[in-house]
């Protein structure tokens, strides 16, 4: 797992990258859907949540306003 958190211009950005370790199926959980709903309740439309799945890595990035 590789994580990076930055704060710039009133925005907190948090990125997590994780190797899939030979996993071939997509995750079946509801975690990303629940996270998106929770962010929407807290920030309305003023947030970014992006996910990407590569051949051997999964990346999630959240960006929210602070201050």
mmCIF file with all atom_site columns, C-alpha atoms in Angstrom:
data_model
loop_
_atom_site.group_PDB
_atom_site.id
_atom_site.type_symbol
_atom_site.label_atom_id
_atom_site.label_alt_id
_atom_site.label_comp_id
_atom_site.label_asym_id
_atom_site.label_entity_id
_atom_site.label_seq_id
_atom_site.pdbx_PDB_ins_code
_atom_site.Cartn_x
_atom_site.Cartn_y
_atom_site.Cartn_z
_atom_site.occupancy
_atom_site.B_iso_or_equiv
_atom_site.pdbx_formal_charge
_atom_site.auth_seq_id
_atom_site.auth_comp_id
_atom_site.auth_asym_id
_atom_site.auth_atom_id
_atom_site.pdbx_PDB_model_num
ATOM 1  C CA . UNK A 1 1  ? 0.000   0.000   0.000   1.00 0.00 ? 1  UNK A CA 1
ATOM 2  C CA . UNK A 1 2  ? 1.265   3.470   -0.912  1.00 0.00 ? 2  UNK A CA 1
ATOM 3  C CA . UNK A 1 3  ? -0.501  6.573   0.471   1.00 0.00 ? 3  UNK A CA 1
ATOM 4  C CA . UNK A 1 4  ? -0.006  10.288  -0.173  1.00 0.00 ? 4  UNK A CA 1
ATOM 5  C CA . UNK A 1 5  ? -1.809  13.179  1.523   1.00 0.00 ? 5  UNK A CA 1
ATOM 6  C CA . UNK A 1 6  ? -1.370  16.790  0.426   1.00 0.00 ? 6  UNK A CA 1
ATOM 7  C CA . UNK A 1 7  ? -2.903  20.103  1.421   1.00 0.00 ? 7  UNK A CA 1
ATOM 8  C CA . UNK A 1 8  ? -2.776  22.948  -1.078  1.00 0.00 ? 8  UNK A CA 1
ATOM 9  C CA . UNK A 1 9  ? -4.975  25.949  -1.861  1.00 0.00 ? 9  UNK A CA 1
ATOM 10 C CA . UNK A 1 10 ? -7.614  24.958  0.700   1.00 0.00 ? 10 UNK A CA 1
ATOM 11 C CA . UNK A 1 11 ? -7.958  21.388  -0.570  1.00 0.00 ? 11 UNK A CA 1
ATOM 12 C CA . UNK A 1 12 ? -6.965  18.131  1.065   1.00 0.00 ? 12 UNK A CA 1
ATOM 13 C CA . UNK A 1 13 ? -6.130  15.335  -1.391  1.00 0.00 ? 13 UNK A CA 1
ATOM 14 C CA . UNK A 1 14 ? -5.562  11.747  -0.284  1.00 0.00 ? 14 UNK A CA 1
ATOM 15 C CA . UNK A 1 15 ? -4.442  9.030   -2.691  1.00 0.00 ? 15 UNK A CA 1
ATOM 16 C CA . UNK A 1 16 ? -4.089  5.313   -1.938  1.00 0.00 ? 16 UNK A CA 1
ATOM 17 C CA . UNK A 1 17 ? -2.501  2.777   -4.294  1.00 0.00 ? 17 UNK A CA 1
ATOM 18 C CA . UNK A 1 18 ? -2.608  -0.927  -3.573  1.00 0.00 ? 18 UNK A CA 1
ATOM 19 C CA . UNK A 1 19 ? -1.318  -3.873  -5.570  1.00 0.00 ? 19 UNK A CA 1
ATOM 20 C CA . UNK A 1 20 ? -3.943  -6.388  -6.574  1.00 0.00 ? 20 UNK A CA 1
ATOM 21 C CA . UNK A 1 21 ? -1.606  -9.269  -5.760  1.00 0.00 ? 21 UNK A CA 1
ATOM 22 C CA . UNK A 1 22 ? -2.869  -11.522 -8.547  1.00 0.00 ? 22 UNK A CA 1
ATOM 23 C CA . UNK A 1 23 ? -6.540  -10.805 -7.796  1.00 0.00 ? 23 UNK A CA 1
ATOM 24 C CA . UNK A 1 24 ? -8.546  -11.103 -11.011 1.00 0.00 ? 24 UNK A CA 1
ATOM 25 C CA . UNK A 1 25 ? -12.058 -10.186 -9.822  1.00 0.00 ? 25 UNK A CA 1
ATOM 26 C CA . UNK A 1 26 ? -13.280 -6.722  -8.906  1.00 0.00 ? 26 UNK A CA 1
ATOM 27 C CA . UNK A 1 27 ? -14.030 -6.155  -5.234  1.00 0.00 ? 27 UNK A CA 1
ATOM 28 C CA . UNK A 1 28 ? -17.629 -7.088  -4.400  1.00 0.00 ? 28 UNK A CA 1
ATOM 29 C CA . UNK A 1 29 ? -18.001 -4.787  -1.392  1.00 0.00 ? 29 UNK A CA 1
ATOM 30 C CA . UNK A 1 30 ? -20.057 -1.649  -1.021  1.00 0.00 ? 30 UNK A CA 1
ATOM 31 C CA . UNK A 1 31 ? -17.226 0.462   0.415   1.00 0.00 ? 31 UNK A CA 1
ATOM 32 C CA . UNK A 1 32 ? -16.776 2.906   -2.484  1.00 0.00 ? 32 UNK A CA 1
ATOM 33 C CA . UNK A 1 33 ? -20.545 3.421   -2.862  1.00 0.00 ? 33 UNK A CA 1
ATOM 34 C CA . UNK A 1 34 ? -20.906 4.080   0.868   1.00 0.00 ? 34 UNK A CA 1
ATOM 35 C CA . UNK A 1 35 ? -17.918 6.440   0.846   1.00 0.00 ? 35 UNK A CA 1
ATOM 36 C CA . UNK A 1 36 ? -19.381 8.397   -2.094  1.00 0.00 ? 36 UNK A CA 1
ATOM 37 C CA . UNK A 1 37 ? -22.731 8.748   -0.243  1.00 0.00 ? 37 UNK A CA 1
ATOM 38 C CA . UNK A 1 38 ? -21.012 9.884   2.953   1.00 0.00 ? 38 UNK A CA 1
ATOM 39 C CA . UNK A 1 39 ? -18.879 12.456  1.091   1.00 0.00 ? 39 UNK A CA 1
ATOM 40 C CA . UNK A 1 40 ? -22.013 13.727  -0.629  1.00 0.00 ? 40 UNK A CA 1
ATOM 41 C CA . UNK A 1 41 ? -23.751 14.207  2.729   1.00 0.00 ? 41 UNK A CA 1
ATOM 42 C CA . UNK A 1 42 ? -20.746 16.098  4.096   1.00 0.00 ? 42 UNK A CA 1
ATOM 43 C CA . UNK A 1 43 ? -19.673 18.134  1.040   1.00 0.00 ? 43 UNK A CA 1
ATOM 44 C CA . UNK A 1 44 ? -22.633 18.168  -1.373  1.00 0.00 ? 44 UNK A CA 1
ATOM 45 C CA . UNK A 1 45 ? -21.067 18.242  -4.826  1.00 0.00 ? 45 UNK A CA 1
ATOM 46 C CA . UNK A 1 46 ? -17.851 19.871  -3.596  1.00 0.00 ? 46 UNK A CA 1
ATOM 47 C CA . UNK A 1 47 ? -15.623 16.769  -3.556  1.00 0.00 ? 47 UNK A CA 1
ATOM 48 C CA . UNK A 1 48 ? -13.836 14.444  -5.952  1.00 0.00 ? 48 UNK A CA 1
ATOM 49 C CA . UNK A 1 49 ? -13.656 10.675  -5.591  1.00 0.00 ? 49 UNK A CA 1
ATOM 50 C CA . UNK A 1 50 ? -11.877 8.815   -8.373  1.00 0.00 ? 50 UNK A CA 1
ATOM 51 C CA . UNK A 1 51 ? -10.978 5.137   -8.581  1.00 0.00 ? 51 UNK A CA 1
ATOM 52 C CA . UNK A 1 52 ? -8.890  3.324   -11.178 1.00 0.00 ? 52 UNK A CA 1
ATOM 53 C CA . UNK A 1 53 ? -8.034  -0.282  -11.640 1.00 0.00 ? 53 UNK A CA 1
ATOM 54 C CA . UNK A 1 54 ? -4.936  -1.124  -13.622 1.00 0.00 ? 54 UNK A CA 1
ATOM 55 C CA . UNK A 1 55 ? -3.575  -4.533  -14.531 1.00 0.00 ? 55 UNK A CA 1
ATOM 56 C CA . UNK A 1 56 ? -1.827  -4.977  -11.191 1.00 0.00 ? 56 UNK A CA 1
ATOM 57 C CA . UNK A 1 57 ? -2.857  -1.969  -9.079  1.00 0.00 ? 57 UNK A CA 1
ATOM 58 C CA . UNK A 1 58 ? -5.953  -0.248  -7.674  1.00 0.00 ? 58 UNK A CA 1
ATOM 59 C CA . UNK A 1 59 ? -5.893  3.517   -6.992  1.00 0.00 ? 59 UNK A CA 1
ATOM 60 C CA . UNK A 1 60 ? -8.403  5.672   -5.101  1.00 0.00 ? 60 UNK A CA 1
ATOM 61 C CA . UNK A 1 61 ? -8.169  9.473   -4.766  1.00 0.00 ? 61 UNK A CA 1
ATOM 62 C CA . UNK A 1 62 ? -10.312 11.750  -2.585  1.00 0.00 ? 62 UNK A CA 1
ATOM 63 C CA . UNK A 1 63 ? -10.179 15.533  -2.737  1.00 0.00 ? 63 UNK A CA 1
ATOM 64 C CA . UNK A 1 64 ? -12.177 17.722  -0.320  1.00 0.00 ? 64 UNK A CA 1
ATOM 65 C CA . UNK A 1 65 ? -12.170 21.399  0.662   1.00 0.00 ? 65 UNK A CA 1
ATOM 66 C CA . UNK A 1 66 ? -10.788 22.367  4.066   1.00 0.00 ? 66 UNK A CA 1
ATOM 67 C CA . UNK A 1 67 ? -10.839 25.500  6.092   1.00 0.00 ? 67 UNK A CA 1
#
